[in-house]
Short mmCIF file of N, CA and C in Angstrom, two decimals:
data_model
loop_
_atom_site.label_atom_id
_atom_site.label_comp_id
_atom_site.label_asym_id
_atom_site.label_seq_id
_atom_site.Cartn_x
_atom_site.Cartn_y
_atom_site.Cartn_z
N MET P 1 -54.61 18.96 178.69
CA MET P 1 -55.60 19.76 178.63
C MET P 1 -56.12 19.84 180.24
N ALA P 2 -56.40 18.92 180.97
CA ALA P 2 -56.67 19.04 182.30
C ALA P 2 -55.88 19.78 183.26
N ALA P 3 -54.48 19.59 182.87
CA ALA P 3 -53.27 20.47 183.82
C ALA P 3 -53.67 21.75 183.37
N ARG P 4 -53.83 22.14 182.10
CA ARG P 4 -53.97 23.62 181.82
C ARG P 4 -55.20 24.28 182.45
N ALA P 5 -56.37 23.49 182.66
CA ALA P 5 -57.64 24.04 183.31
C ALA P 5 -57.41 23.97 184.79
N GLY P 6 -56.39 23.22 185.40
CA GLY P 6 -56.15 23.15 186.83
C GLY P 6 -57.15 22.21 187.36
N VAL P 7 -57.47 21.00 186.61
CA VAL P 7 -58.08 20.00 187.33
C VAL P 7 -57.20 18.79 187.10
N SER P 8 -57.72 17.66 187.86
CA SER P 8 -57.07 16.27 187.79
C SER P 8 -57.08 15.71 186.24
N HIS P 9 -56.27 14.78 185.97
CA HIS P 9 -56.31 14.24 184.62
C HIS P 9 -57.59 13.51 184.49
N ALA P 10 -58.22 13.06 185.48
CA ALA P 10 -59.60 12.17 185.24
C ALA P 10 -60.42 13.07 185.29
N ALA P 11 -60.63 14.46 185.47
CA ALA P 11 -61.77 15.20 185.51
C ALA P 11 -62.59 15.43 184.09
N PRO P 12 -61.74 15.45 183.01
CA PRO P 12 -62.46 15.68 181.90
C PRO P 12 -63.13 14.25 181.26
N ALA P 13 -62.59 13.31 181.73
CA ALA P 13 -63.33 11.99 181.26
C ALA P 13 -64.51 11.94 182.34
N HIS P 14 -64.60 12.26 183.49
CA HIS P 14 -65.71 12.28 184.38
C HIS P 14 -66.68 13.32 183.90
N HIS P 15 -66.28 14.40 183.71
CA HIS P 15 -67.45 15.50 183.13
C HIS P 15 -67.92 15.13 181.68
N PHE P 16 -67.19 14.69 180.94
CA PHE P 16 -67.55 14.55 179.51
C PHE P 16 -68.07 13.30 179.36
N ARG P 17 -68.07 12.40 180.22
CA ARG P 17 -68.31 10.94 180.13
C ARG P 17 -67.59 10.38 179.00
N GLY P 18 -66.21 10.39 179.12
CA GLY P 18 -65.11 9.80 177.99
C GLY P 18 -64.69 10.66 176.85
N LEU P 19 -63.96 10.25 176.12
CA LEU P 19 -63.46 10.94 175.08
C LEU P 19 -64.53 11.32 173.78
N PRO P 20 -65.61 10.45 173.72
CA PRO P 20 -66.49 10.82 172.77
C PRO P 20 -67.28 12.16 173.06
N GLY P 21 -67.59 12.21 174.47
CA GLY P 21 -68.19 13.38 174.94
C GLY P 21 -67.21 14.83 174.87
N LEU P 22 -66.14 14.47 175.19
CA LEU P 22 -65.16 15.53 175.20
C LEU P 22 -65.06 16.07 173.65
N ARG P 23 -64.90 15.03 172.72
CA ARG P 23 -64.85 15.49 171.20
C ARG P 23 -65.97 16.01 170.79
N ASN P 24 -67.23 15.78 171.23
CA ASN P 24 -68.53 16.63 170.85
C ASN P 24 -68.42 17.82 171.48
N ALA P 25 -68.09 18.08 172.76
CA ALA P 25 -68.09 19.47 173.27
C ALA P 25 -67.24 20.22 172.65
N VAL P 26 -65.91 19.74 172.41
CA VAL P 26 -65.21 20.81 171.31
C VAL P 26 -65.57 20.90 170.10
N ALA P 27 -66.13 20.20 169.53
CA ALA P 27 -67.03 20.14 168.22
C ALA P 27 -68.06 21.42 168.25
N ASN P 28 -68.74 21.06 169.46
CA ASN P 28 -69.94 22.04 169.43
C ASN P 28 -69.43 23.60 169.60
N GLN P 29 -68.19 23.69 170.25
CA GLN P 29 -67.60 24.92 170.74
C GLN P 29 -67.25 25.47 169.23
N GLY P 30 -66.68 24.69 168.43
CA GLY P 30 -66.16 24.89 167.05
C GLY P 30 -67.37 25.62 166.27
N PHE P 31 -68.48 24.85 166.27
CA PHE P 31 -69.59 25.52 165.49
C PHE P 31 -70.12 26.81 166.10
N THR P 32 -70.11 27.11 167.21
CA THR P 32 -70.37 28.30 168.11
C THR P 32 -69.37 29.50 167.52
N TRP P 33 -68.14 28.97 167.55
CA TRP P 33 -67.06 30.03 167.08
C TRP P 33 -67.28 30.29 165.62
N LEU P 34 -67.37 29.27 164.79
CA LEU P 34 -67.60 29.20 163.27
C LEU P 34 -68.84 30.55 163.16
N ARG P 35 -69.88 30.22 163.89
CA ARG P 35 -71.18 31.01 163.48
C ARG P 35 -70.75 32.48 164.15
N ARG P 36 -69.98 32.61 165.09
CA ARG P 36 -69.58 33.96 165.50
C ARG P 36 -68.85 34.75 164.26
N ASP P 37 -67.77 33.88 163.93
CA ASP P 37 -66.82 34.54 162.81
C ASP P 37 -67.71 34.70 161.44
N LEU P 38 -68.71 33.89 161.14
CA LEU P 38 -69.41 34.11 159.81
C LEU P 38 -70.29 35.34 160.10
N SER P 39 -70.81 35.52 161.38
CA SER P 39 -71.94 36.62 161.64
C SER P 39 -70.87 37.91 161.49
N GLY P 40 -69.99 37.83 162.23
CA GLY P 40 -69.06 39.06 162.25
C GLY P 40 -68.46 39.50 160.89
N ALA P 41 -68.25 38.51 159.94
CA ALA P 41 -67.77 38.86 158.54
C ALA P 41 -68.74 39.79 157.60
N THR P 42 -70.08 39.57 157.92
CA THR P 42 -71.05 39.92 157.13
C THR P 42 -71.90 41.07 157.80
N ARG P 43 -71.33 41.41 159.06
CA ARG P 43 -72.40 42.59 159.69
C ARG P 43 -72.50 43.77 159.01
N ASP P 44 -71.67 44.28 158.44
CA ASP P 44 -71.81 45.60 157.73
C ASP P 44 -72.14 45.66 156.32
N ILE P 45 -72.25 44.39 155.66
CA ILE P 45 -72.39 44.17 154.16
C ILE P 45 -73.79 44.37 153.85
N GLN P 46 -74.17 45.22 152.88
CA GLN P 46 -75.56 45.38 152.48
C GLN P 46 -75.78 44.76 151.09
N ASP P 47 -74.89 44.53 150.10
CA ASP P 47 -75.03 44.08 148.82
C ASP P 47 -75.26 42.38 148.98
N ALA P 48 -76.16 41.91 148.54
CA ALA P 48 -76.61 40.39 148.80
C ALA P 48 -75.29 39.53 148.48
N PHE P 49 -74.83 39.67 147.18
CA PHE P 49 -73.69 38.76 146.62
C PHE P 49 -72.60 39.07 147.30
N GLU P 50 -71.94 40.34 147.88
CA GLU P 50 -71.08 40.45 148.61
C GLU P 50 -71.07 39.95 150.00
N ARG P 51 -72.29 39.81 150.54
CA ARG P 51 -72.50 39.44 151.87
C ARG P 51 -72.62 37.80 151.91
N LEU P 52 -72.83 37.31 150.76
CA LEU P 52 -72.60 35.87 150.61
C LEU P 52 -71.17 35.43 150.43
N LEU P 53 -70.47 36.22 149.55
CA LEU P 53 -69.10 36.08 149.45
C LEU P 53 -68.24 36.32 150.78
N ALA P 54 -68.53 37.11 151.65
CA ALA P 54 -67.80 37.50 152.79
C ALA P 54 -67.99 36.26 153.67
N LEU P 55 -69.28 35.72 153.56
CA LEU P 55 -69.48 34.49 154.46
C LEU P 55 -68.75 33.40 153.99
N CYS P 56 -68.59 33.02 152.80
CA CYS P 56 -67.75 32.05 152.25
C CYS P 56 -66.29 32.28 152.52
N HIS P 57 -65.86 33.57 152.38
CA HIS P 57 -64.41 33.87 152.65
C HIS P 57 -64.12 33.72 154.21
N ALA P 58 -65.11 34.06 155.01
CA ALA P 58 -65.10 33.74 156.60
C ALA P 58 -64.90 32.27 156.95
N TYR P 59 -65.77 31.54 156.12
CA TYR P 59 -65.94 29.93 156.38
C TYR P 59 -64.37 29.44 155.98
N ILE P 60 -63.78 29.92 154.95
CA ILE P 60 -62.42 29.47 154.63
C ILE P 60 -61.48 29.90 155.52
N ARG P 61 -61.51 31.12 156.01
CA ARG P 61 -60.42 31.43 157.07
C ARG P 61 -60.65 30.90 158.31
N PHE P 62 -61.96 30.66 158.75
CA PHE P 62 -61.98 29.78 159.95
C PHE P 62 -61.59 28.29 159.69
N ALA P 63 -61.60 27.57 158.44
CA ALA P 63 -61.09 26.33 158.40
C ALA P 63 -59.20 26.44 158.21
N ASP P 64 -59.17 27.37 157.57
CA ASP P 64 -57.57 27.60 157.67
C ASP P 64 -56.89 27.85 158.99
N ALA P 65 -57.62 28.64 159.78
CA ALA P 65 -56.79 28.98 161.06
C ALA P 65 -57.14 27.88 162.20
N HIS P 66 -58.07 27.21 161.95
CA HIS P 66 -58.48 26.05 162.95
C HIS P 66 -58.70 24.65 162.01
N SER P 67 -57.84 24.17 161.47
CA SER P 67 -57.90 23.45 160.59
C SER P 67 -58.11 21.80 161.49
N ALA P 68 -57.27 21.49 162.33
CA ALA P 68 -57.83 20.32 163.22
C ALA P 68 -59.16 20.31 163.75
N LEU P 69 -59.50 21.53 164.55
CA LEU P 69 -60.86 21.74 165.08
C LEU P 69 -61.98 21.62 163.96
N PHE P 70 -61.73 22.02 162.63
CA PHE P 70 -62.72 22.12 161.56
C PHE P 70 -63.06 20.70 161.18
N ARG P 71 -61.90 19.85 160.93
CA ARG P 71 -61.99 18.59 160.64
C ARG P 71 -62.73 17.78 161.77
N LEU P 72 -62.36 18.06 163.07
CA LEU P 72 -63.16 17.61 164.15
C LEU P 72 -64.74 17.71 164.12
N MET P 73 -64.99 18.90 163.71
CA MET P 73 -66.46 19.32 163.76
C MET P 73 -67.17 18.52 162.95
N PHE P 74 -66.59 18.52 161.77
CA PHE P 74 -67.56 17.57 160.77
C PHE P 74 -67.32 15.83 160.87
N GLN P 75 -66.45 15.59 161.56
CA GLN P 75 -66.28 14.23 162.01
C GLN P 75 -67.38 13.88 162.85
N GLU P 76 -67.39 14.96 164.14
CA GLU P 76 -68.50 14.56 164.99
C GLU P 76 -69.68 14.78 164.56
N LEU P 77 -70.00 15.70 163.43
CA LEU P 77 -71.35 16.01 163.09
C LEU P 77 -72.00 14.83 162.33
N SER P 78 -71.00 14.03 161.95
CA SER P 78 -71.78 12.63 161.14
C SER P 78 -72.12 11.70 162.23
N LYS P 79 -71.90 11.76 163.62
CA LYS P 79 -72.38 11.00 164.43
C LYS P 79 -73.75 11.30 165.06
N GLY P 80 -74.23 12.43 164.84
CA GLY P 80 -75.78 12.77 164.85
C GLY P 80 -76.17 13.07 166.45
N GLU P 81 -75.40 13.69 167.21
CA GLU P 81 -75.58 14.30 168.25
C GLU P 81 -76.51 15.56 168.12
N ALA P 82 -77.49 15.54 168.92
CA ALA P 82 -78.53 16.51 168.70
C ALA P 82 -78.14 17.84 168.90
N SER P 83 -77.44 18.03 170.08
CA SER P 83 -76.88 19.34 170.41
C SER P 83 -75.89 19.90 169.39
N LEU P 84 -75.14 18.97 169.00
CA LEU P 84 -74.22 19.36 167.82
C LEU P 84 -74.76 19.63 166.43
N ARG P 85 -75.73 19.11 166.14
CA ARG P 85 -76.75 19.36 164.79
C ARG P 85 -77.25 20.69 165.00
N CYS P 86 -77.63 21.08 166.24
CA CYS P 86 -78.27 22.22 166.35
C CYS P 86 -77.29 23.40 166.49
N SER P 87 -76.13 23.25 166.73
CA SER P 87 -75.05 24.38 166.71
C SER P 87 -74.75 24.40 165.28
N ALA P 88 -74.44 23.29 164.45
CA ALA P 88 -74.15 23.36 163.13
C ALA P 88 -75.34 23.98 162.17
N ALA P 89 -76.50 23.49 162.68
CA ALA P 89 -77.74 24.27 161.81
C ALA P 89 -77.58 25.89 162.16
N SER P 90 -77.19 26.13 163.46
CA SER P 90 -77.31 27.70 163.72
C SER P 90 -76.13 28.60 162.67
N ALA P 91 -75.06 27.77 162.47
CA ALA P 91 -74.14 28.44 161.47
C ALA P 91 -74.65 28.24 160.05
N TYR P 92 -75.18 27.01 159.82
CA TYR P 92 -75.62 26.98 158.42
C TYR P 92 -76.80 28.21 158.18
N GLN P 93 -77.67 28.10 159.17
CA GLN P 93 -78.80 29.34 158.88
C GLN P 93 -78.20 30.77 158.35
N LEU P 94 -76.95 30.80 158.66
CA LEU P 94 -76.15 32.19 157.99
C LEU P 94 -76.24 32.12 156.49
N LEU P 95 -75.92 31.04 156.01
CA LEU P 95 -75.65 30.61 154.62
C LEU P 95 -77.11 30.47 154.10
N HIS P 96 -78.23 30.28 154.88
CA HIS P 96 -79.38 30.04 154.17
C HIS P 96 -79.86 31.56 154.01
N GLU P 97 -79.88 32.29 155.07
CA GLU P 97 -80.10 33.55 155.02
C GLU P 97 -79.69 34.49 154.02
N ALA P 98 -78.09 34.38 153.70
CA ALA P 98 -77.54 35.06 152.80
C ALA P 98 -77.85 34.77 151.40
N ARG P 99 -78.05 33.47 151.25
CA ARG P 99 -78.64 32.96 149.88
C ARG P 99 -79.93 33.44 149.58
N ALA P 100 -80.83 33.53 150.40
CA ALA P 100 -82.05 33.93 150.37
C ALA P 100 -82.23 35.44 149.91
N GLN P 101 -81.22 36.09 150.30
CA GLN P 101 -81.11 37.53 150.03
C GLN P 101 -81.05 37.76 148.52
N LEU P 102 -80.36 37.02 148.05
CA LEU P 102 -80.02 37.07 146.56
C LEU P 102 -81.27 37.08 145.78
N HIS P 103 -82.04 36.05 145.95
CA HIS P 103 -83.20 35.94 145.15
C HIS P 103 -84.44 35.42 146.19
N PRO P 104 -85.05 36.53 146.73
CA PRO P 104 -86.02 36.16 147.85
C PRO P 104 -87.17 35.35 147.65
N SER P 105 -87.59 35.45 146.26
CA SER P 105 -88.70 34.61 145.86
C SER P 105 -88.39 33.23 145.09
N ARG P 106 -87.03 33.06 144.98
CA ARG P 106 -86.66 31.79 144.53
C ARG P 106 -85.18 31.40 145.20
N GLY P 107 -84.63 30.25 144.65
CA GLY P 107 -83.35 29.76 145.37
C GLY P 107 -83.80 28.66 146.09
N SER P 108 -83.20 27.56 145.73
CA SER P 108 -83.63 26.25 145.99
C SER P 108 -82.49 25.57 147.11
N PRO P 109 -82.93 24.69 147.80
CA PRO P 109 -81.96 23.92 148.68
C PRO P 109 -81.01 23.49 147.99
N ALA P 110 -81.09 23.08 146.67
CA ALA P 110 -80.10 22.56 145.83
C ALA P 110 -78.86 23.64 145.68
N SER P 111 -79.29 24.70 145.45
CA SER P 111 -78.23 26.03 145.25
C SER P 111 -77.45 26.10 146.64
N GLU P 112 -78.28 25.99 147.81
CA GLU P 112 -77.45 26.17 148.98
C GLU P 112 -76.53 24.90 149.20
N VAL P 113 -77.03 23.80 148.99
CA VAL P 113 -75.92 22.61 149.08
C VAL P 113 -74.96 22.82 148.26
N ALA P 114 -75.07 23.23 146.92
CA ALA P 114 -74.09 23.46 146.09
C ALA P 114 -73.04 24.57 146.47
N ILE P 115 -73.63 25.82 147.01
CA ILE P 115 -72.50 26.59 147.68
C ILE P 115 -71.95 26.06 148.66
N LEU P 116 -72.63 25.61 149.80
CA LEU P 116 -71.81 25.00 150.93
C LEU P 116 -70.79 23.92 150.49
N SER P 117 -71.21 23.10 149.43
CA SER P 117 -70.36 22.17 148.93
C SER P 117 -68.90 22.70 148.56
N MET P 118 -69.17 23.79 147.57
CA MET P 118 -68.21 24.35 147.13
C MET P 118 -67.12 25.12 147.91
N VAL P 119 -67.87 25.90 149.02
CA VAL P 119 -67.04 26.48 149.89
C VAL P 119 -66.38 25.47 150.90
N HIS P 120 -66.93 24.60 151.17
CA HIS P 120 -66.50 23.48 152.19
C HIS P 120 -65.36 22.84 151.50
N GLY P 121 -65.56 22.41 150.29
CA GLY P 121 -64.50 21.66 149.52
C GLY P 121 -63.28 22.79 149.23
N TYR P 122 -63.56 23.89 149.08
CA TYR P 122 -62.58 24.90 148.93
C TYR P 122 -61.66 24.94 150.36
N ALA P 123 -62.24 25.11 151.26
CA ALA P 123 -61.82 25.07 152.50
C ALA P 123 -60.72 23.69 152.77
N MET P 124 -61.45 22.57 152.49
CA MET P 124 -60.63 21.35 152.82
C MET P 124 -59.56 21.03 151.67
N MET P 125 -59.62 21.56 150.65
CA MET P 125 -58.41 21.38 149.79
C MET P 125 -57.36 22.40 149.76
N GLY P 126 -57.67 23.40 150.80
CA GLY P 126 -56.74 24.41 150.89
C GLY P 126 -56.63 25.37 149.97
N LEU P 127 -57.60 25.69 149.22
CA LEU P 127 -57.55 26.46 148.02
C LEU P 127 -57.61 28.03 148.19
N GLY P 128 -57.63 28.28 149.45
CA GLY P 128 -57.36 29.65 149.62
C GLY P 128 -56.05 29.91 150.12
N GLN P 129 -55.05 29.09 150.14
CA GLN P 129 -53.68 29.20 150.09
C GLN P 129 -52.94 29.39 148.95
N PRO P 130 -51.86 29.82 148.99
CA PRO P 130 -50.93 30.14 147.92
C PRO P 130 -50.65 28.68 147.34
N ARG P 131 -50.24 28.55 146.13
CA ARG P 131 -50.10 27.31 145.45
C ARG P 131 -48.84 27.61 144.50
N PRO P 132 -48.09 26.54 144.20
CA PRO P 132 -47.04 26.85 143.25
C PRO P 132 -47.52 26.77 141.76
N PRO P 133 -46.89 27.70 140.89
CA PRO P 133 -47.37 27.80 139.59
C PRO P 133 -47.53 26.49 138.86
N ASP P 134 -46.89 25.65 139.16
CA ASP P 134 -47.16 24.33 138.34
C ASP P 134 -48.25 23.57 138.97
N SER P 135 -48.92 23.92 139.93
CA SER P 135 -50.24 23.30 140.57
C SER P 135 -51.07 22.54 139.44
N PRO P 136 -51.47 21.43 139.49
CA PRO P 136 -52.34 20.92 138.58
C PRO P 136 -53.83 21.63 138.53
N LEU P 137 -54.24 22.39 139.57
CA LEU P 137 -55.44 22.81 139.71
C LEU P 137 -55.21 24.37 139.54
N PRO P 138 -55.95 25.04 138.65
CA PRO P 138 -55.61 26.24 138.34
C PRO P 138 -56.32 27.15 139.52
N GLN P 139 -55.48 28.28 139.61
CA GLN P 139 -55.95 29.35 140.77
C GLN P 139 -57.20 30.08 140.07
N VAL P 140 -58.50 29.83 140.84
CA VAL P 140 -59.52 30.64 140.37
C VAL P 140 -60.05 31.27 141.84
N GLU P 141 -60.60 32.50 141.46
CA GLU P 141 -60.89 33.09 142.59
C GLU P 141 -62.61 32.68 142.98
N LEU P 142 -62.59 32.79 144.45
CA LEU P 142 -63.55 32.18 145.16
C LEU P 142 -64.92 32.84 144.49
N ALA P 143 -64.84 34.29 144.23
CA ALA P 143 -65.96 35.08 143.85
C ALA P 143 -66.34 34.51 142.50
N THR P 144 -65.57 34.16 141.52
CA THR P 144 -65.90 33.78 140.29
C THR P 144 -66.52 32.21 140.25
N LEU P 145 -66.29 31.35 141.11
CA LEU P 145 -66.78 30.11 141.38
C LEU P 145 -68.25 30.33 141.89
N LEU P 146 -68.46 31.32 142.99
CA LEU P 146 -69.83 31.73 143.63
C LEU P 146 -70.78 32.17 142.57
N ARG P 147 -70.16 33.16 141.62
CA ARG P 147 -71.03 33.62 140.69
C ARG P 147 -71.39 32.71 139.72
N LEU P 148 -70.78 31.74 139.37
CA LEU P 148 -71.04 30.56 138.45
C LEU P 148 -72.32 29.95 139.10
N LEU P 149 -72.30 29.72 140.37
CA LEU P 149 -73.15 28.82 141.05
C LEU P 149 -74.52 29.60 141.23
N VAL P 150 -74.29 31.14 141.60
CA VAL P 150 -75.71 31.88 141.54
C VAL P 150 -76.26 32.04 140.12
N GLN P 151 -75.46 32.33 139.23
CA GLN P 151 -75.66 32.46 137.94
C GLN P 151 -76.67 31.06 137.36
N ASP P 152 -76.05 30.05 137.69
CA ASP P 152 -76.78 28.67 137.22
C ASP P 152 -78.12 28.69 138.01
N ASP P 153 -78.24 29.27 139.16
CA ASP P 153 -79.32 29.01 139.94
C ASP P 153 -80.53 29.86 139.35
N GLN P 154 -80.21 31.00 138.51
CA GLN P 154 -81.01 31.76 138.11
C GLN P 154 -81.58 31.25 136.55
N GLN P 155 -81.15 30.35 136.21
CA GLN P 155 -81.52 29.57 134.98
C GLN P 155 -82.79 28.67 135.23
N PRO P 156 -83.61 28.66 134.30
CA PRO P 156 -84.79 27.87 134.59
C PRO P 156 -84.37 26.26 134.69
N VAL P 157 -84.80 25.43 135.32
CA VAL P 157 -84.27 24.01 135.31
C VAL P 157 -85.46 23.35 134.29
N THR P 158 -84.71 22.50 133.37
CA THR P 158 -85.42 21.96 132.37
C THR P 158 -85.33 20.31 132.58
#
């Protein structure tokens, strides 16, 4: 990487204060790119459900297109660096806003966590990719799963 940037091989270690700093910087950039992709995917969509669905699809496309970076982002996020948490929160804010548009007067943090868990799991399991017909997991459209979560959120909690 240093040679491609035109600097000595020791420069990144000095600039980033070692491998942990470099990994953090790369993950931070990843969350910036994720937010850009999420924002771009929903820019012209007015319908609240379609906007949330587009956001989920963009999240999965990003994970598919940048799988190593995607894994690194969440590995580093667990280490608790403040600037990285801020970048991740900025991307997450788009989910929060899209979820809130569905039901402005309600919608719980639990429903947001459920949606994020579903889409993150979908991305990590590669469910957006074609699978063989004999796959043990049935092919289910993301929109169907999202509707189940949104519908369940509308039901009263007992």
